[in-house]
Amino acid sequence: MTSFVSICIVLGSMRVSLLSAEAEITVSGHVGSTAVLPCELQSVGTETPHIWWITESEDVFEREGEESDQGEGYEGRVDVPEEELRKGNCSLVLRNLTLTDAGVYTSYQIVRRSKRSASLMSKRDLISRVNLSVQGK
Ligand SMILES: *[C@@H]1O[C@H](CO)[C@@H](O)[C@H](O)[C@H]1NC(C)=O
Ligand SMILES: *[C@@H]1O[C@H](CO)[C@@H](O)[C@H](O)[C@H]1NC(C)=O
Ligand SMILES: *[C@@H]1O[C@H](CO)[C@@H](O)[C@H](O)[C@H]1NC(C)=O
């Protein structure tokens, strides 16, 4: 009986993660404009969340508290404002769009498994997937 229940829980959570991986939002903007790629965390703890945005081939942006990193080609154009992230809003602001910015962007929250374990022992939770399309002027 116990094992039946736990199998159901495993299957249930697999279905949820598959569904959320497919749920894709589309955002579009013109060359030179600013796009906001939506992202929202379910819950926010006392620590500022650690958020990571990537495309299929490159790092775009990473923020952990005050520390942030901008990917190659995105320097000076990307941000997840810290004060928004504290509220659980992990939306990516991408300024001065170029045609090559078009693509699928994925955001992850990096979560440490336990306070005691090494930082290597962390997992990443998929938060949102956004298909950005960019139109010429
Ligand atoms: C989330 O952050 C983005 C970018 O900073 C902002 O444009 C948007 O209005 C914020 N959304 C909410 C619900 O506060
Ligand atoms: C926007 O990007 C173009 C090249 O893609 C560059 O020439 C221009 O200076 C940039 N504008 C701003 C305001 O950063
Ligand atoms: C992203 O959106 C564009 C325009 O709507 C579409 O042509 C393209 O197939 C989409 N890409 C993916 C990976 O869904």
PDB file of C-alpha atoms and ligand atoms in Angstrom:
ATOM      1  CA  MET A   1       0.000   0.000   0.000  1.00  0.00           C
ATOM      2  CA  THR A   2       2.764   2.388   0.973  1.00  0.00           C
ATOM      3  CA  SER A   3       4.702   1.673  -2.230  1.00  0.00           C
ATOM      4  CA  PHE A   4       1.567   2.150  -4.336  1.00  0.00           C
ATOM      5  CA  VAL A   5       1.076   5.587  -2.841  1.00  0.00           C
ATOM      6  CA  SER A   6       4.672   6.623  -3.446  1.00  0.00           C
ATOM      7  CA  ILE A   7       4.541   5.429  -7.067  1.00  0.00           C
ATOM      8  CA  CYS A   8       1.497   7.608  -7.600  1.00  0.00           C
ATOM      9  CA  ILE A   9       3.325  10.585  -6.141  1.00  0.00           C
ATOM     10  CA  VAL A  10       6.318  10.023  -8.425  1.00  0.00           C
ATOM     11  CA  LEU A  11       4.142   9.690 -11.532  1.00  0.00           C
ATOM     12  CA  GLY A  12       2.128  12.720 -10.505  1.00  0.00           C
ATOM     13  CA  SER A  13       5.133  14.964 -10.134  1.00  0.00           C
ATOM     14  CA  MET A  14       6.641  13.719 -13.423  1.00  0.00           C
ATOM     15  CA  ARG A  15       3.494  14.705 -15.246  1.00  0.00           C
ATOM     16  CA  VAL A  16       3.553  18.158 -13.708  1.00  0.00           C
ATOM     17  CA  SER A  17       7.172  18.776 -14.716  1.00  0.00           C
ATOM     18  CA  LEU A  18       6.572  17.567 -18.272  1.00  0.00           C
ATOM     19  CA  LEU A  19       3.613  19.888 -18.614  1.00  0.00           C
ATOM     20  CA  SER A  20       5.475  22.903 -17.294  1.00  0.00           C
ATOM     21  CA  ALA A  21       8.422  22.185 -19.618  1.00  0.00           C
ATOM     22  CA  GLU A  22       6.067  22.458 -22.567  1.00  0.00           C
ATOM     23  CA  ALA A  23       4.243  25.551 -21.383  1.00  0.00           C
ATOM     24  CA  GLU A  24       5.881  28.189 -23.510  1.00  0.00           C
ATOM     25  CA  ILE A  25       5.211  31.892 -23.512  1.00  0.00           C
ATOM     26  CA  THR A  26       5.791  33.960 -26.623  1.00  0.00           C
ATOM     27  CA  VAL A  27       7.174  37.477 -26.424  1.00  0.00           C
ATOM     28  CA  SER A  28       7.901  39.626 -29.426  1.00  0.00           C
ATOM     29  CA  GLY A  29       9.557  42.969 -29.964  1.00  0.00           C
ATOM     30  CA  HIS A  30      11.132  45.149 -32.604  1.00  0.00           C
ATOM     31  CA  VAL A  31      14.854  45.605 -33.171  1.00  0.00           C
ATOM     32  CA  GLY A  32      16.146  48.219 -30.707  1.00  0.00           C
ATOM     33  CA  SER A  33      13.235  47.905 -28.283  1.00  0.00           C
ATOM     34  CA  THR A  34      13.152  46.364 -24.793  1.00  0.00           C
ATOM     35  CA  ALA A  35      11.579  42.970 -24.101  1.00  0.00           C
ATOM     36  CA  VAL A  36      10.502  41.637 -20.708  1.00  0.00           C
ATOM     37  CA  LEU A  37      10.593  37.840 -20.550  1.00  0.00           C
ATOM     38  CA  PRO A  38       8.179  36.797 -17.803  1.00  0.00           C
ATOM     39  CA  CYS A  39       9.208  34.634 -14.872  1.00  0.00           C
ATOM     40  CA  GLU A  40       7.655  34.250 -11.462  1.00  0.00           C
ATOM     41  CA  LEU A  41       8.782  32.211  -8.465  1.00  0.00           C
ATOM     42  CA  GLN A  42       6.147  30.296  -6.506  1.00  0.00           C
ATOM     43  CA  SER A  43       7.555  31.265  -3.159  1.00  0.00           C
ATOM     44  CA  VAL A  44      10.352  33.433  -1.851  1.00  0.00           C
ATOM     45  CA  GLY A  45      12.337  32.600   1.265  1.00  0.00           C
ATOM     46  CA  THR A  46      14.452  34.915   3.358  1.00  0.00           C
ATOM     47  CA  GLU A  47      17.457  34.568   1.045  1.00  0.00           C
ATOM     48  CA  THR A  48      17.462  36.384  -2.289  1.00  0.00           C
ATOM     49  CA  PRO A  49      16.754  33.735  -4.912  1.00  0.00           C
ATOM     50  CA  HIS A  50      19.481  32.554  -7.287  1.00  0.00           C
ATOM     51  CA  ILE A  51      18.228  32.828 -10.859  1.00  0.00           C
ATOM     52  CA  TRP A  52      19.796  31.710 -14.136  1.00  0.00           C
ATOM     53  CA  TRP A  53      18.620  32.495 -17.665  1.00  0.00           C
ATOM     54  CA  ILE A  54      19.991  30.595 -20.676  1.00  0.00           C
ATOM     55  CA  THR A  55      19.191  29.956 -24.320  1.00  0.00           C
ATOM     56  CA  GLU A  56      19.772  26.610 -26.019  1.00  0.00           C
ATOM     57  CA  SER A  57      23.388  27.547 -26.697  1.00  0.00           C
ATOM     58  CA  GLU A  58      24.446  30.367 -24.359  1.00  0.00           C
ATOM     59  CA  ASP A  59      24.364  31.842 -20.886  1.00  0.00           C
ATOM     60  CA  VAL A  60      22.313  35.006 -20.801  1.00  0.00           C
ATOM     61  CA  PHE A  61      22.166  36.204 -17.208  1.00  0.00           C
ATOM     62  CA  GLU A  62      22.675  34.991 -13.677  1.00  0.00           C
ATOM     63  CA  ARG A  63      21.929  36.724 -10.392  1.00  0.00           C
ATOM     64  CA  GLU A  64      22.529  35.660  -6.814  1.00  0.00           C
ATOM     65  CA  GLY A  65      21.841  38.572  -4.479  1.00  0.00           C
ATOM     66  CA  GLU A  66      23.868  41.605  -5.500  1.00  0.00           C
ATOM     67  CA  GLU A  67      26.155  39.508  -7.705  1.00  0.00           C
ATOM     68  CA  SER A  68      25.233  39.201 -11.339  1.00  0.00           C
ATOM     69  CA  ASP A  69      26.768  37.959 -14.558  1.00  0.00           C
ATOM     70  CA  GLN A  70      25.888  38.894 -18.114  1.00  0.00           C
ATOM     71  CA  GLY A  71      26.459  36.464 -20.959  1.00  0.00           C
ATOM     72  CA  GLU A  72      28.590  37.155 -24.000  1.00  0.00           C
ATOM     73  CA  GLY A  73      26.751  39.396 -26.431  1.00  0.00           C
ATOM     74  CA  TYR A  74      24.314  40.492 -23.714  1.00  0.00           C
ATOM     75  CA  GLU A  75      26.671  42.848 -21.847  1.00  0.00           C
ATOM     76  CA  GLY A  76      24.954  46.032 -20.740  1.00  0.00           C
ATOM     77  CA  ARG A  77      21.596  44.867 -22.110  1.00  0.00           C
ATOM     78  CA  VAL A  78      20.240  42.327 -19.622  1.00  0.00           C
ATOM     79  CA  ASP A  79      19.063  42.430 -16.042  1.00  0.00           C
ATOM     80  CA  VAL A  80      16.799  40.829 -13.488  1.00  0.00           C
ATOM     81  CA  PRO A  81      16.482  43.792 -11.114  1.00  0.00           C
ATOM     82  CA  GLU A  82      17.455  42.768  -7.598  1.00  0.00           C
ATOM     83  CA  GLU A  83      14.496  44.459  -5.914  1.00  0.00           C
ATOM     84  CA  GLU A  84      12.112  42.602  -8.250  1.00  0.00           C
ATOM     85  CA  LEU A  85      13.860  39.284  -7.668  1.00  0.00           C
ATOM     86  CA  ARG A  86      13.473  39.712  -3.898  1.00  0.00           C
ATOM     87  CA  LYS A  87       9.710  39.824  -4.483  1.00  0.00           C
ATOM     88  CA  GLY A  88       9.882  36.624  -6.549  1.00  0.00           C
ATOM     89  CA  ASN A  89       9.758  38.399  -9.920  1.00  0.00           C
ATOM     90  CA  CYS A  90      12.541  36.801 -11.961  1.00  0.00           C
ATOM     91  CA  SER A  91      11.533  38.397 -15.280  1.00  0.00           C
ATOM     92  CA  LEU A  92      14.431  39.141 -17.621  1.00  0.00           C
ATOM     93  CA  VAL A  93      14.731  42.643 -19.047  1.00  0.00           C
ATOM     94  CA  LEU A  94      16.508  42.584 -22.435  1.00  0.00           C
ATOM     95  CA  ARG A  95      17.240  45.982 -23.963  1.00  0.00           C
ATOM     96  CA  ASN A  96      18.152  47.047 -27.469  1.00  0.00           C
ATOM     97  CA  LEU A  97      16.933  43.859 -29.140  1.00  0.00           C
ATOM     98  CA  THR A  98      18.805  42.508 -32.139  1.00  0.00           C
ATOM     99  CA  LEU A  99      17.583  39.980 -34.709  1.00  0.00           C
ATOM    100  CA  THR A 100      20.007  37.397 -33.326  1.00  0.00           C
ATOM    101  CA  ASP A 101      18.349  37.603 -29.872  1.00  0.00           C
ATOM    102  CA  ALA A 102      15.400  35.598 -31.206  1.00  0.00           C
ATOM    103  CA  GLY A 103      15.126  32.149 -29.657  1.00  0.00           C
ATOM    104  CA  VAL A 104      13.926  30.154 -26.693  1.00  0.00           C
ATOM    105  CA  TYR A 105      14.999  31.436 -23.279  1.00  0.00           C
ATOM    106  CA  THR A 106      14.750  29.289 -20.165  1.00  0.00           C
ATOM    107  CA  SER A 107      14.982  30.405 -16.548  1.00  0.00           C
ATOM    108  CA  TYR A 108      16.042  28.216 -13.652  1.00  0.00           C
ATOM    109  CA  GLN A 109      16.151  28.742  -9.927  1.00  0.00           C
ATOM    110  CA  ILE A 110      19.263  27.255  -8.360  1.00  0.00           C
ATOM    111  CA  VAL A 111      18.443  25.689  -5.009  1.00  0.00           C
ATOM    112  CA  ARG A 112      20.922  24.290  -2.531  1.00  0.00           C
ATOM    113  CA  ARG A 113      19.799  20.906  -1.273  1.00  0.00           C
ATOM    114  CA  SER A 114      20.840  21.630   2.272  1.00  0.00           C
ATOM    115  CA  LYS A 115      22.662  24.337   4.164  1.00  0.00           C
ATOM    116  CA  ARG A 116      25.333  21.868   5.303  1.00  0.00           C
ATOM    117  CA  SER A 117      26.154  20.303   1.952  1.00  0.00           C
ATOM    118  CA  ALA A 118      28.725  21.662  -0.459  1.00  0.00           C
ATOM    119  CA  SER A 119      27.516  24.175  -3.013  1.00  0.00           C
ATOM    120  CA  LEU A 120      27.975  21.493  -5.683  1.00  0.00           C
ATOM    121  CA  MET A 121      24.973  19.740  -4.203  1.00  0.00           C
ATOM    122  CA  SER A 122      22.426  22.008  -5.750  1.00  0.00           C
ATOM    123  CA  LYS A 123      19.583  21.443  -8.126  1.00  0.00           C
ATOM    124  CA  ARG A 124      17.978  23.619 -10.724  1.00  0.00           C
ATOM    125  CA  ASP A 125      14.248  24.069 -11.037  1.00  0.00           C
ATOM    126  CA  LEU A 126      12.764  25.103 -14.351  1.00  0.00           C
ATOM    127  CA  ILE A 127      10.762  28.280 -13.866  1.00  0.00           C
ATOM    128  CA  SER A 128       9.797  29.482 -17.330  1.00  0.00           C
ATOM    129  CA  ARG A 129      10.415  29.010 -21.026  1.00  0.00           C
ATOM    130  CA  VAL A 130       9.916  31.977 -23.320  1.00  0.00           C
ATOM    131  CA  ASN A 131      10.062  32.050 -27.112  1.00  0.00           C
ATOM    132  CA  LEU A 132      11.339  35.491 -28.071  1.00  0.00           C
ATOM    133  CA  SER A 133      10.778  36.665 -31.616  1.00  0.00           C
ATOM    134  CA  VAL A 134      12.309  39.853 -32.964  1.00  0.00           C
ATOM    135  CA  GLN A 135      10.925  41.824 -35.905  1.00  0.00           C
ATOM    136  CA  GLY A 136      12.972  44.118 -38.090  1.00  0.00           C
ATOM    137  CA  LYS A 137      12.062  47.781 -38.211  1.00  0.00           C
TER     138      LYS A 137
HETATM  139  C1  LIG B   1       8.505  42.121 -13.031  1.00  0.00           C
HETATM  140  O1  LIG B   1       9.723  42.694 -13.427  1.00  0.00           O
HETATM  141  C2  LIG B   1       9.693  43.279 -14.722  1.00  0.00           C
HETATM  142  C3  LIG B   1      11.094  43.717 -15.052  1.00  0.00           C
HETATM  143  O2  LIG B   1      11.714  44.381 -14.010  1.00  0.00           O
HETATM  144  C4  LIG B   1       8.689  44.409 -14.757  1.00  0.00           C
HETATM  145  O3  LIG B   1       8.638  44.983 -16.036  1.00  0.00           O
HETATM  146  C5  LIG B   1       7.314  43.853 -14.375  1.00  0.00           C
HETATM  147  O4  LIG B   1       6.374  44.911 -14.302  1.00  0.00           O
HETATM  148  C6  LIG B   1       7.382  43.134 -13.043  1.00  0.00           C
HETATM  149  N1  LIG B   1       6.101  42.438 -12.807  1.00  0.00           N
HETATM  150  C7  LIG B   1       5.419  42.594 -11.664  1.00  0.00           C
HETATM  151  C8  LIG B   1       4.166  41.801 -11.562  1.00  0.00           C
HETATM  152  O5  LIG B   1       5.803  43.329 -10.763  1.00  0.00           O
HETATM  153  C1  LIG B   2      21.925  49.006 -29.855  1.00  0.00           C
HETATM  154  O1  LIG B   2      22.613  48.023 -30.587  1.00  0.00           O
HETATM  155  C2  LIG B   2      23.240  48.502 -31.781  1.00  0.00           C
HETATM  156  C3  LIG B   2      23.903  47.341 -32.490  1.00  0.00           C
HETATM  157  O2  LIG B   2      23.160  46.179 -32.391  1.00  0.00           O
HETATM  158  C4  LIG B   2      24.264  49.566 -31.433  1.00  0.00           C
HETATM  159  O3  LIG B   2      24.818  50.105 -32.616  1.00  0.00           O
HETATM  160  C5  LIG B   2      23.597  50.690 -30.638  1.00  0.00           C
HETATM  161  O4  LIG B   2      24.570  51.607 -30.194  1.00  0.00           O
HETATM  162  C6  LIG B   2      22.869  50.112 -29.436  1.00  0.00           C
HETATM  163  N1  LIG B   2      22.121  51.182 -28.766  1.00  0.00           N
HETATM  164  C7  LIG B   2      22.171  51.361 -27.458  1.00  0.00           C
HETATM  165  C8  LIG B   2      21.311  52.472 -26.950  1.00  0.00           C
HETATM  166  O5  LIG B   2      22.848  50.678 -26.704  1.00  0.00           O
HETATM  167  C1  LIG B   3       8.914  30.696 -31.691  1.00  0.00           C
HETATM  168  O1  LIG B   3       7.949  31.580 -32.232  1.00  0.00           O
HETATM  169  C2  LIG B   3       8.116  31.785 -33.641  1.00  0.00           C
HETATM  170  C3  LIG B   3       7.142  32.875 -34.064  1.00  0.00           C
HETATM  171  O2  LIG B   3       5.878  32.708 -33.467  1.00  0.00           O
HETATM  172  C4  LIG B   3       7.876  30.464 -34.345  1.00  0.00           C
HETATM  173  O3  LIG B   3       8.025  30.632 -35.725  1.00  0.00           O
HETATM  174  C5  LIG B   3       8.887  29.452 -33.840  1.00  0.00           C
HETATM  175  O4  LIG B   3       8.640  28.183 -34.410  1.00  0.00           O
HETATM  176  C6  LIG B   3       8.829  29.325 -32.328  1.00  0.00           C
HETATM  177  N1  LIG B   3       9.912  28.492 -31.903  1.00  0.00           N
HETATM  178  C7  LIG B   3       9.764  27.472 -31.039  1.00  0.00           C
HETATM  179  C8  LIG B   3      10.986  26.716 -30.702  1.00  0.00           C
HETATM  180  O5  LIG B   3       8.681  27.184 -30.564  1.00  0.00           O
END
